[in-house]
Short mmCIF file of C-alpha atoms and ligand atoms in Angstrom, two decimals:
data_model
loop_
_atom_site.label_atom_id
_atom_site.label_comp_id
_atom_site.label_asym_id
_atom_site.label_seq_id
_atom_site.Cartn_x
_atom_site.Cartn_y
_atom_site.Cartn_z
CA MET C 1 52.28 51.74 56.74
CA ALA C 2 52.77 50.05 59.95
CA LEU C 3 49.67 50.55 62.20
CA PHE C 4 50.11 51.53 65.83
CA GLU C 5 48.95 48.76 68.10
CA PRO C 6 45.52 49.45 69.93
CA THR C 7 46.15 50.12 73.52
CA ALA C 8 44.28 50.23 76.88
CA CYS C 9 45.18 52.05 79.96
CA GLN C 10 43.48 51.48 83.23
CA VAL C 11 42.58 54.46 85.43
CA ASP C 12 42.71 54.21 89.23
CA VAL C 13 40.38 57.02 90.12
CA ALA C 14 41.27 56.77 93.93
CA ALA C 15 44.96 57.06 93.28
CA GLY C 16 44.52 59.48 90.32
CA THR C 17 46.94 57.34 88.22
CA MET C 18 46.83 55.50 84.96
CA SER C 19 48.62 52.37 83.90
CA GLY C 20 50.64 52.13 80.81
CA ALA C 21 51.46 55.88 80.79
CA THR C 22 54.37 56.79 78.33
CA GLY C 23 55.23 59.93 80.49
CA THR C 24 54.53 61.42 83.88
CA TYR C 25 55.34 64.65 85.59
CA ARG C 26 54.78 66.18 89.12
CA LYS C 27 54.49 69.75 90.12
CA ARG C 28 55.57 70.70 93.69
CA LEU C 29 54.71 73.93 95.40
CA ALA C 30 58.42 75.12 95.06
CA ASP C 31 58.03 74.66 91.14
CA LEU C 32 55.09 77.16 90.93
CA ALA C 33 56.70 80.40 91.85
CA GLY C 34 54.88 83.49 90.44
CA LEU C 35 51.44 81.70 90.05
CA TYR C 36 49.70 82.92 93.24
CA GLY C 37 48.73 86.37 94.07
CA ASP C 38 49.87 86.25 97.89
CA GLU C 39 53.56 86.09 97.50
CA GLY C 40 54.13 86.33 101.27
CA ALA C 41 51.76 83.27 101.66
CA PHE C 42 53.53 81.37 99.03
CA ALA C 43 57.05 82.02 100.44
CA ALA C 44 55.68 80.98 103.76
CA ALA C 45 54.12 77.76 102.38
CA VAL C 46 57.37 76.90 100.50
CA GLN C 47 59.33 77.46 103.69
CA ALA C 48 57.03 75.22 105.61
CA GLY C 49 56.73 72.48 102.87
CA GLY C 50 58.08 73.34 99.30
CA ASN C 51 57.91 69.72 98.64
CA THR C 52 54.17 69.45 98.94
CA ILE C 53 52.82 67.90 95.55
CA VAL C 54 50.23 70.35 94.03
CA TYR C 55 49.50 68.23 90.89
CA ASP C 56 50.62 64.95 89.01
CA VAL C 57 50.07 64.38 85.27
CA ALA C 58 50.47 61.01 83.58
CA ASP C 59 49.79 60.68 79.75
CA PHE C 60 49.91 58.34 76.87
CA ARG C 61 51.45 59.76 73.56
CA PRO C 62 51.28 57.19 70.82
CA SER C 63 52.86 59.80 68.37
CA ALA C 64 53.02 63.52 67.67
CA ARG C 65 51.31 63.30 64.40
CA SER C 66 48.72 65.53 63.37
CA GLY C 67 45.30 63.48 63.67
CA ASP C 68 46.66 61.44 66.48
CA LEU C 69 45.51 61.89 70.10
CA ILE C 70 47.26 62.27 73.51
CA PHE C 71 45.18 61.23 76.60
CA GLY C 72 46.04 61.11 80.29
CA ILE C 73 45.05 61.89 83.72
CA THR C 74 45.66 64.78 86.14
CA ARG C 75 45.31 64.63 89.98
CA MET C 76 45.38 67.87 91.81
CA SER C 77 45.72 68.04 95.59
CA ALA C 78 43.28 70.13 97.65
CA GLY C 79 44.86 73.27 99.18
CA CYS C 80 45.14 77.08 99.01
CA ILE C 81 47.94 79.71 99.14
CA GLY C 82 46.39 82.37 101.30
CA GLU C 83 42.92 82.25 100.11
CA GLU C 84 43.64 81.14 96.46
CA TYR C 85 42.90 77.56 95.55
CA TYR C 86 45.59 75.24 94.19
CA MET C 87 45.67 75.48 90.35
CA THR C 88 47.64 74.25 87.29
CA ARG C 89 50.04 76.44 85.48
CA GLY C 90 47.60 76.87 82.61
CA HIS C 91 48.23 77.23 78.94
CA ILE C 92 46.93 77.75 75.50
CA HIS C 93 47.90 75.07 72.96
CA ALA C 94 51.01 76.08 71.02
CA VAL C 95 48.95 75.19 67.92
CA ALA C 96 46.24 77.38 69.18
CA ASP C 97 43.28 75.94 67.18
CA ARG C 98 43.57 72.61 68.94
CA PRO C 99 40.81 71.73 71.33
CA GLU C 100 40.69 69.42 74.44
CA ILE C 101 38.24 67.35 76.49
CA TYR C 102 38.35 66.88 80.10
CA TYR C 103 36.23 64.15 81.93
CA GLY C 104 35.73 64.60 85.68
CA GLN C 105 36.64 61.39 87.75
CA ALA C 106 36.75 62.43 91.50
CA GLY C 107 36.45 65.64 93.46
CA GLN C 108 35.46 69.05 92.50
CA GLY C 109 37.02 71.95 90.71
CA LEU C 110 36.89 74.30 87.91
CA MET C 111 38.03 74.61 84.33
CA LEU C 112 38.97 78.31 84.04
CA MET C 113 39.15 79.60 80.52
CA GLU C 114 40.25 82.95 79.10
CA SER C 115 40.09 83.93 75.38
CA PRO C 116 43.20 85.78 74.02
CA GLU C 117 41.02 88.88 74.09
CA GLY C 118 40.41 88.39 77.80
CA GLU C 119 36.87 86.88 78.08
CA MET C 120 36.63 84.49 80.98
CA ARG C 121 34.51 81.35 81.12
CA VAL C 122 34.26 78.90 84.14
CA ILE C 123 33.01 75.35 83.82
CA GLU C 124 32.23 73.58 87.29
CA MET C 125 33.69 70.08 87.10
CA ARG C 126 32.83 66.93 89.32
CA ALA C 127 32.79 63.33 88.57
CA GLN C 128 31.27 62.50 85.15
CA THR C 129 31.37 66.14 83.91
CA ILE C 130 32.76 66.55 80.42
CA CYS C 131 34.18 69.83 79.58
CA TYR C 132 35.00 70.77 76.04
CA VAL C 133 37.81 73.34 75.79
CA PRO C 134 37.34 74.82 72.32
CA PRO C 135 40.21 75.89 70.17
CA PHE C 136 41.97 79.19 71.11
CA TRP C 137 41.03 79.11 74.85
CA ILE C 138 43.60 79.45 77.47
CA HIS C 139 42.77 76.80 80.15
CA ARG C 140 43.73 76.11 83.75
CA SER C 141 42.32 73.62 86.27
CA VAL C 142 41.53 74.56 89.97
CA ASN C 143 40.80 72.32 92.79
CA THR C 144 38.06 74.00 94.81
CA GLY C 145 37.25 70.92 96.92
CA THR C 146 38.67 69.40 100.08
CA ALA C 147 39.87 66.11 98.38
CA ASP C 148 41.85 65.24 95.40
CA PHE C 149 40.49 66.42 92.11
CA VAL C 150 40.93 63.92 89.32
CA MET C 151 40.32 64.40 85.57
CA ILE C 152 41.06 62.48 82.32
CA PHE C 153 41.92 64.51 79.32
CA SER C 154 42.60 64.06 75.59
CA TYR C 155 43.69 66.48 72.94
CA PRO C 156 45.25 66.37 69.55
CA ALA C 157 48.82 64.89 69.51
CA ASP C 158 50.28 68.04 67.70
CA SER C 159 48.77 70.74 70.03
CA GLY C 160 51.86 71.52 72.28
CA GLN C 161 51.52 73.96 75.16
CA ASP C 162 52.42 77.62 75.40
CA TYR C 163 52.76 78.72 79.09
CA GLY C 164 54.18 82.17 78.25
CA ILE C 165 50.81 83.53 77.13
CA ILE C 166 49.67 83.58 80.72
CA GLU C 167 52.99 84.71 82.17
CA ARG C 168 53.29 87.69 79.67
CA ALA C 169 49.72 88.78 80.82
CA GLY C 170 50.70 88.82 84.57
CA GLY C 171 48.51 85.75 85.13
CA MET C 172 44.91 85.06 84.15
CA ARG C 173 42.25 87.81 84.40
CA HIS C 174 40.63 86.35 87.38
CA ARG C 175 41.89 84.34 90.41
CA VAL C 176 39.86 81.61 92.14
CA MET C 177 39.61 82.56 95.87
CA GLN C 178 37.78 81.22 98.69
CA GLY C 179 34.25 82.78 99.54
CA GLY C 180 30.95 83.31 97.97
CA PRO C 181 27.94 80.97 98.27
CA LYS C 182 29.79 78.13 96.39
CA GLY C 183 32.93 78.38 98.62
CA TRP C 184 34.69 79.86 95.64
CA GLN C 185 34.58 83.20 93.87
CA LEU C 186 36.43 84.94 90.89
CA VAL C 187 38.41 87.90 91.93
CA GLY C 188 40.11 90.24 89.51
CA ASN C 189 43.72 89.72 89.14
CA LYS C 190 45.42 93.15 89.91
CA ASP C 191 48.39 92.12 87.96
CA TYR C 192 46.67 91.33 84.81
CA ARG C 193 47.78 93.08 81.66
CA PRO C 194 45.39 92.82 78.54
CA ARG C 195 46.95 91.47 75.45
CA SER C 196 47.50 94.09 72.70
CA THR C 197 45.46 93.73 69.48
CA GLU C 198 48.66 92.56 67.70
CA ALA C 199 49.27 89.94 70.31
CA VAL C 200 45.72 88.73 70.02
CA ALA C 201 46.01 88.68 66.22
CA ALA C 202 49.20 86.57 66.39
CA VAL C 203 47.53 83.91 68.48
CA MET C 204 44.45 83.92 66.39
CA GLN C 205 45.97 83.55 62.97
CA PRO C 206 45.36 80.19 61.46
C1 S6P W 301 47.60 69.47 78.14
C2 S6P W 301 46.54 69.35 79.13
C3 S6P W 301 46.86 68.71 80.55
C4 S6P W 301 47.59 69.78 81.30
C5 S6P W 301 47.64 69.34 82.90
C6 S6P W 301 48.60 70.25 83.74
O1 S6P W 301 47.16 70.26 76.98
O2 S6P W 301 45.81 70.56 79.17
O3 S6P W 301 47.51 67.60 80.46
O4 S6P W 301 48.86 69.66 80.88
O5 S6P W 301 46.29 69.32 83.27
O6 S6P W 301 48.29 71.48 83.48
P1 S6P W 301 49.59 72.40 82.94
O7 S6P W 301 48.86 73.76 82.74
O8 S6P W 301 50.47 72.55 84.02
O9 S6P W 301 50.20 71.90 81.63
ZN1 ZN W 302 45.68 71.68 77.29
#
């Protein structure tokens, strides 16, 4: 069997980029319709500058084999739609028992996690924070700071991403809004529809 060549990628924390990436993508405001609670504020923000970059992702994917690892970097801009902080789309891994590690590099933000049954967890992230996202947790990153929020991540190469689990529920159970002693607070999402017992069981089956 031919061995994969050992590889190093160089992280540029200030730029939020990584050399040697095998793939990159960028999400602009106009790509993120339906994510934010204040539709009027979203429409106005798109009107004013739909090209605004909300986040960039660069990753290195050696293979898609079970047992292999994907790693990369995500850089999130600071900003809000109305009072709701910029966030990633969020997902559960398509192979739901696959975990993930995030490692903070710059800025500050949150890893917002929700179990299929609707339990919420929040981990505050800054430079040097390592967050373990266990198997079966839906996860989304939120920039609660005033500068770029940069994290490195790694997860099993056969994980995949399922974005529909959040869309079908009307979003995550809580939104991250301005306010509170830390500058952010969790506010119940009025559009949230809890998953049925059957939907939860379908995600949790091995
Ligand atoms: C993939 C991993 C990250 C995210 C990235 C963007 O499993 O969690 O690479 O893809 O942070 O988030 P999202 O929700 O748009 O994929
Ligand atoms: Zn993930």
